[in-house]
Every structure is written in C-alpha cells, then in structure tokens.
XYZ file of C-alpha atoms in Angstrom:
321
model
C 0.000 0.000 0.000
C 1.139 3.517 -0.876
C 1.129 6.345 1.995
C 2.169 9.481 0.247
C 1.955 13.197 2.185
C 2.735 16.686 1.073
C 4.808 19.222 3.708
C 4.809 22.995 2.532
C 5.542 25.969 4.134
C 4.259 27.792 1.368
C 1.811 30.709 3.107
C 2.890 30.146 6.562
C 3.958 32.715 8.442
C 7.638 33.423 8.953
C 7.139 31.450 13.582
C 4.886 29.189 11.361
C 7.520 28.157 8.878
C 10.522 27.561 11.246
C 8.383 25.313 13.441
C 7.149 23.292 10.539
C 10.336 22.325 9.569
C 11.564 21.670 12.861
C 9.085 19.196 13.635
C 9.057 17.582 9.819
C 13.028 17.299 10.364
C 12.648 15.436 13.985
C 9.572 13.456 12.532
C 11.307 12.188 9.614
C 14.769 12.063 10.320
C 15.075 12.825 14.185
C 17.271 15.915 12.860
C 17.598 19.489 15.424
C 17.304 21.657 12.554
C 19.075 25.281 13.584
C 18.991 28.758 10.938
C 23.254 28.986 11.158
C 22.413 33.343 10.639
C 19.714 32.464 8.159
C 16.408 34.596 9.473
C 13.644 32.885 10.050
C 11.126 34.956 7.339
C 13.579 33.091 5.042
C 13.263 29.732 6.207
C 10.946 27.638 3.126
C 10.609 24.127 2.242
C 9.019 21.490 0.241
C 8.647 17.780 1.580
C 7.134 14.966 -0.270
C 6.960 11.553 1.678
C 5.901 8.125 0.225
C 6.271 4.919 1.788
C 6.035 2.119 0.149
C 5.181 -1.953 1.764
C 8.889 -1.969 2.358
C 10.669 1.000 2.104
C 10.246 4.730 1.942
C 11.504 7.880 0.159
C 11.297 11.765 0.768
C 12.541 14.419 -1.518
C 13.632 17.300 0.060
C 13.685 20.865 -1.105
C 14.706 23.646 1.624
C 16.541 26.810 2.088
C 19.982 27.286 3.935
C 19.822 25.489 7.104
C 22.406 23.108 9.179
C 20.711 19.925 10.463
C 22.197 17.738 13.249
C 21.555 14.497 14.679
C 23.282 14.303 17.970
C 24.792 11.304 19.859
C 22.134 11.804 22.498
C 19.336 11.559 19.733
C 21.211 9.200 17.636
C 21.588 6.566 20.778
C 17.881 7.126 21.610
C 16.674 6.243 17.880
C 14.536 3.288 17.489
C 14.558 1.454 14.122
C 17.168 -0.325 12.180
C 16.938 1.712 8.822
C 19.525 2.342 6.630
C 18.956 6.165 4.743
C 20.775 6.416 1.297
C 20.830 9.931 0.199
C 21.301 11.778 -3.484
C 22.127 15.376 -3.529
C 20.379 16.656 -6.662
C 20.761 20.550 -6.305
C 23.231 22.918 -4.358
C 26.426 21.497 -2.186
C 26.422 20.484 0.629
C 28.561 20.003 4.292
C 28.813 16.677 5.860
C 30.788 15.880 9.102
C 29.438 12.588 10.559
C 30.077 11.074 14.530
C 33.745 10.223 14.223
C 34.128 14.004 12.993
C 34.961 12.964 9.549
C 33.893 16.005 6.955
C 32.624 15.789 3.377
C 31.385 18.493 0.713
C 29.078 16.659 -1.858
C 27.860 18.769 -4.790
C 25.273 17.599 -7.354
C 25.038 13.531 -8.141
C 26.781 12.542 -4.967
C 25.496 9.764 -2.695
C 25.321 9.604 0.779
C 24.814 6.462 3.203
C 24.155 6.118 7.032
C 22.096 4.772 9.330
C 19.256 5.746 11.377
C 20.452 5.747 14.623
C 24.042 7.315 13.516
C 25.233 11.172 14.491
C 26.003 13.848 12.029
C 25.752 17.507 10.983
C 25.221 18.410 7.993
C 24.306 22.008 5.838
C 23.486 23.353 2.398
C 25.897 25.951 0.640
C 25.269 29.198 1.492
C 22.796 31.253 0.153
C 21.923 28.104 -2.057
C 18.607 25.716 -1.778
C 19.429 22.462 -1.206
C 17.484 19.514 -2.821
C 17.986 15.758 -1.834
C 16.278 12.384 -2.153
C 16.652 10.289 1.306
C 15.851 6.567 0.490
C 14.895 5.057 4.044
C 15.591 1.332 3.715
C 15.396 -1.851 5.968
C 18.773 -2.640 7.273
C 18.222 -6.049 7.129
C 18.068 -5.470 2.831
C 21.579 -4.376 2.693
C 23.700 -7.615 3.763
C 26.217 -6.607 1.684
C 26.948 -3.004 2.174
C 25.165 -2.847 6.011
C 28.427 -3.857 7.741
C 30.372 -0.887 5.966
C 27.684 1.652 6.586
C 27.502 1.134 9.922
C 31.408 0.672 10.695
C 31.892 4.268 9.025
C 29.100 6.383 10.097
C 27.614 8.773 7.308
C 29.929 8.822 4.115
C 29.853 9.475 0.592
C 30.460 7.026 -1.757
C 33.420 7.745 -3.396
C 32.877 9.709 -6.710
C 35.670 7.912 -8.399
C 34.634 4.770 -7.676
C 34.111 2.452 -10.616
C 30.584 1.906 -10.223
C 29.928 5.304 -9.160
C 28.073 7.007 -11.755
C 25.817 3.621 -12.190
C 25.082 4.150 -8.540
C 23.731 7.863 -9.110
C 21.794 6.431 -11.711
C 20.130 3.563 -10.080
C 19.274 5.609 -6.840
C 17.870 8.322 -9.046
C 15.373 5.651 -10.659
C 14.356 3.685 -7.154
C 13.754 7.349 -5.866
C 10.903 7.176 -8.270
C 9.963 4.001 -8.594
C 10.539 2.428 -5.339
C 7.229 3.203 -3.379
C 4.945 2.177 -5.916
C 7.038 -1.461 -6.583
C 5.463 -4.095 -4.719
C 7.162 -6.198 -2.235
C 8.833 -8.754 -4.353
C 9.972 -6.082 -6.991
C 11.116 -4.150 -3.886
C 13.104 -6.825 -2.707
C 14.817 -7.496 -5.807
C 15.398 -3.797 -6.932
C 16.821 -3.177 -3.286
C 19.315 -6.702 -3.288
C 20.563 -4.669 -7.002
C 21.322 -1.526 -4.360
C 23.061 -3.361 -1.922
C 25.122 -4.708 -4.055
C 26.086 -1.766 -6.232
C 26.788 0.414 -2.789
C 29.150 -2.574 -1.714
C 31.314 -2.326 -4.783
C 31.398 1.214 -5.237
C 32.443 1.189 -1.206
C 34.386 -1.573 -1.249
C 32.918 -3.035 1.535
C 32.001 -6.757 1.881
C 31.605 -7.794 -1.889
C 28.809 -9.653 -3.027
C 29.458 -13.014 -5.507
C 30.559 -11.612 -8.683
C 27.914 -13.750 -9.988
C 25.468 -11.861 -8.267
C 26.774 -8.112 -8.794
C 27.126 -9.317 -12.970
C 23.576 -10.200 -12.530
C 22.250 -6.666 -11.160
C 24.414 -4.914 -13.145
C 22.700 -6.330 -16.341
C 19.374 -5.894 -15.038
C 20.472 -1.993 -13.863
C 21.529 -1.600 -17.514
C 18.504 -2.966 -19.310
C 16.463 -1.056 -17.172
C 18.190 1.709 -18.296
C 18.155 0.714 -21.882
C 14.678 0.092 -22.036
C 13.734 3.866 -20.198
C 15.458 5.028 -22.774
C 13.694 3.456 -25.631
C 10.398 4.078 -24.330
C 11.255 8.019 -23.777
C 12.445 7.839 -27.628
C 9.939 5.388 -29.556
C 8.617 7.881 -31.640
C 11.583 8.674 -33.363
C 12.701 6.561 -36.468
C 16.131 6.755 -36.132
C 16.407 4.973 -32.576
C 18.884 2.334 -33.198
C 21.392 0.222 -31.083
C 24.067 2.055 -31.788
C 22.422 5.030 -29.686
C 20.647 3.319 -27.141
C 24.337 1.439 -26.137
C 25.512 4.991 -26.101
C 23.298 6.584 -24.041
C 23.573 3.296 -21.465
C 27.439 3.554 -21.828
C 28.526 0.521 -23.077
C 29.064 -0.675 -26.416
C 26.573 -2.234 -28.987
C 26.943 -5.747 -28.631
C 26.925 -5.348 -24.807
C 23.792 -3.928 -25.739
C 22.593 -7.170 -27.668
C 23.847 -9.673 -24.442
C 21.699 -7.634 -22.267
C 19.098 -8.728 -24.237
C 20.008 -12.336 -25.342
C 19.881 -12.921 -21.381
C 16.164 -12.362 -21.518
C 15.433 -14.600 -24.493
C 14.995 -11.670 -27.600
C 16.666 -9.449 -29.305
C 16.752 -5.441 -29.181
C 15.281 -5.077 -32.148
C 12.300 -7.362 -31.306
C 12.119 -5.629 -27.723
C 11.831 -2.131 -30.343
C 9.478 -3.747 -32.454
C 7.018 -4.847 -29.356
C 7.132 -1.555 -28.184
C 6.245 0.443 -30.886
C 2.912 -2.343 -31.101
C 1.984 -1.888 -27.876
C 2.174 1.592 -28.241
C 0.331 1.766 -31.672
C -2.555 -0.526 -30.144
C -3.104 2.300 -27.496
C -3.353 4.718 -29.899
C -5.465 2.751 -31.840
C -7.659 2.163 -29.224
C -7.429 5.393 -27.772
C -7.103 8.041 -30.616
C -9.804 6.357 -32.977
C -9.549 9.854 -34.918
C -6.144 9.255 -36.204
C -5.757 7.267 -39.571
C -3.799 4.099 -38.983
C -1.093 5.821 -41.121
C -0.228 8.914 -39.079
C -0.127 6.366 -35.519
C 2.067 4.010 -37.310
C 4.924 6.825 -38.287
C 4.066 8.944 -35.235
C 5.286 5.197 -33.351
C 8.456 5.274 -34.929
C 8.354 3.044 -37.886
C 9.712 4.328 -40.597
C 7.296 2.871 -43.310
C 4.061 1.668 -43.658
C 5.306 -1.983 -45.046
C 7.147 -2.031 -41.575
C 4.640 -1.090 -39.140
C 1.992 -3.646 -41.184
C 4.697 -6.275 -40.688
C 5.352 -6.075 -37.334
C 2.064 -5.108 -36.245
C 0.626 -8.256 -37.461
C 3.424 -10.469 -35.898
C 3.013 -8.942 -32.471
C -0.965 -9.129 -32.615
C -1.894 -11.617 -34.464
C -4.159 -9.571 -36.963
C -4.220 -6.245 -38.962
C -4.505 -2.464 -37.083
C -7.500 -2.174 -38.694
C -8.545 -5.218 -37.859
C -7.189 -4.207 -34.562
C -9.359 -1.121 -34.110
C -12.433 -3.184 -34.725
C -11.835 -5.244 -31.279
C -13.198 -3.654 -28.452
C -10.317 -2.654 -25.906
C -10.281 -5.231 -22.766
C-alpha cells in the first residue's frame, strides 16, 4: 500500500515556517534543525513523503539550514533503517560522529544509518534539494556492515561503479514506493550490491553483482527506448551509447532475456500503436504508425501483425479489454 503526504511551508507565516520544519526534520529524520544566521522569514521548504510496503523515500527541497543528529538523539533512535541519500541541487557540508567532513555537490550519494550522528548544511545562500531513500537494514547484507562501521559517508565519486550508482538511486527514488514487495526486494538486493562495490565493503558473488548490473543496464536501456519510440532513427548504436557501453553489450543484455533489441523495439512500438489505436480512434492508422516510430508503412503492417496476431484495422475493430 502507498502512503504518500505533502509538507509545505508555502503561506505560513515566517514562527509558522521555522516550526514546521523543525518538527518535519525530527519526525522524519530525528534531525535538530538550527537557521546557522539564516532569518527565520527566510526559512521555506518542500517535503514529499511516500512509503512504500517496504521501504520509503522523501525528496527534500529547503533553504539554507544546518541539520544535526546528535549522539544523544542518535543513541535514543529506534529502528534499524539504513537512509541512502542523493544530492540533486546545491552542495552540501557533511561531518558525521567520528568528525569525519565531506562536501558533496550535485550527483553525490550519501549512506548512514538511522540511529548514527552527524551535521550536515546546504551551501550558502543556495537551496538544497535531496532524495533520502529510508531502507530496511536487514536489505543491505552486503553493504550494512560498511555503513555502519563508518558512520555517514559518501560514496566515493571515483569509484568504478559510481556514476551507475547515481543512476540507479535516481530511478528507485521514483519508482521504489509504488514497486510491490517482491519487486522491492529485488530492486533493493541490485542496491546493496552496487553500494558494496562502489564502497568496497564486503563484496557480493561476482555472480550476483554481474547479474544486477545487467538488469540496472537494461532497465536503463529500455527507459530510454520508451522516452524515444517515436523517433525513427532509434537504433542500437544510440541506445548502447546513451547506457554507456558498447553495442553488442547492448545485444547480451538482451540475449539474457530470451529476444533481441530489435524485437524488444518492435514490441514496443505495437503496444504503443494498439493504445493509440484504441485510444485516438480519430487518427488514420497511417499517421499512428509513423508517429510510433516506424519508418514505413510496409514495416509497421509487418510487425504489427506479428506482435498481434491480426491487422490495425482489424485491430481497431476489437473492443479494448
């Protein structure tokens, strides 16, 4: 079940403001929020919370502040979550319990755990925008051990798997809440082991890491055929690119499924077409087969008819289901 909730300060006044996001910091993330000079007519934010069956994420969009979790709030947390955060706008200041500092900037990731001290603040004069991914710490067997051992850190923006990490963080931030709790679990065991390579923590099988690695990538791949369907010239060549790997990686991502690319293209564009057919019943056949990417009408007939079993017009004729 999904439990989402909006937090504004948005026509509050200035006593009205500071206290909302003093209690939505301690609420949330058991945080002593303090202005650091900023005045308090200043003080804004933007919260949006949804929790998932498993696991929960906020996106954060404030003013200037510092934030601190002390070791007398930090020993008197309940819960065993792990928070993973990604810092999509403004820099920010990190020192965690051990008195280890940090500046992140835009793309970094961030890992602690729930019941771990730190301070932390936004450049200033800069809003500060982050994603905090609240996950079960029992979920992350593989990078838990290191998370815990080191207090809050940033993953290391060199790190080889680095940039795939941004990437896959960025997408669960979306999709997470709204997966249900077998997808969860398997999108979350692909985290875990992507934040234990790129920390070099406790390593998972390289069996295992190959494995989410190639699903990460085809998920990737495929987000990036749907967002570009329409367009004729999508090919291999430029979905590999935009993935980062080369072509015939590309085509192994997809062999590992049991199809090709091409045929993963090809369905698609059908299901798209069908939609359109279905749901657009004023547009000729013609202008939703080129406005689905094919780049002919021979084509689209073709393809249509081996993904459906039957004609688009025939198609249109069948009442949707």
């Amino acid at each position: 079940m999904l439990t989402e909730a909006h937090i504004s300060t948005d026509n509050l006044r200035a006593d009205k403001r500071l206290a909302l996001v003093r209690d939505t910091a301690f609420n949330l993330f058991n945080l002593e929020v303090k202005l650091g000079g900023t005045e308090a007519a200043d003080v804004a934010a933007d919260i949006r919370v949804a929790r998932g069956p498993v696991a929960g994420v906020v996106d954060v969009h404030t003013s200037w502040s510092v934030v601190e979790r002390t070791r007398a709030r930090a020993s008197a947390a309940g819960g065993d979550n792990f928070l993973v955060y990604l810092i999509k706008q403004g820099g920010s200041w990190f020192q965690n319990g051990s008195g280890e500092e940090f500046v992140t900037s835009a793309g970094a990731v961030v890992v602690g755990s729930q019941d771990a001290a730190y301070k932390a603040a936004a450049a200033p004069g800069r809003d500060w925008r982050f994603n905090v991914l609240s996950v079960p710490g029992h979920l992350l067997s593989f990078a838990g051990e290191r998370i815990r051992q080191g207090g809050f850190q940033m993953v290391p923006p060199q790190a080889p798997l680095s940039q795939l990490l941004t990437s896959y963080v960025a997408s669960l931030c979306v999709e997470l809440p709204r997966l249900d709790v077998e997808a969860t679990a398997a999108a979350l065991r692909a985290l875990d082991q992507l934040l234990a390579s790129s920390m070099n923590g406790k390593r998972p099988p390289a069996e295992q890491l190959a494995h989410a690695l190639s699903d990460e990538r085809r998920r990737a791949a495929l987000h990036y055929i749907q967002a570009n369907l329409e367009s004729a010239a999508l090919s291999p060549a430029g979905i590999a690119h935009s993935v980062g790997i080369s072509p015939r990686q590309l085509h192994r991502l997809f062999e590992e499924v049991g199809h090709s690319v091409g045929v993963e293209i090809r369905r698609l564009r059908v299901e798209r077409a069908q939609h359109l057919i279905h749901g657009s019943p004023e547009r000729t056949i013609t202008d939703i087969a080129f406005a689905c990417g094919f780049d002919s009408l021979a084509t689209f007939y073709r393809a249509f008819k081996a993904e459906a079993g039957m004609t688009a017009s025939e198609f249109r004729t069948v009442s949707p289901r």
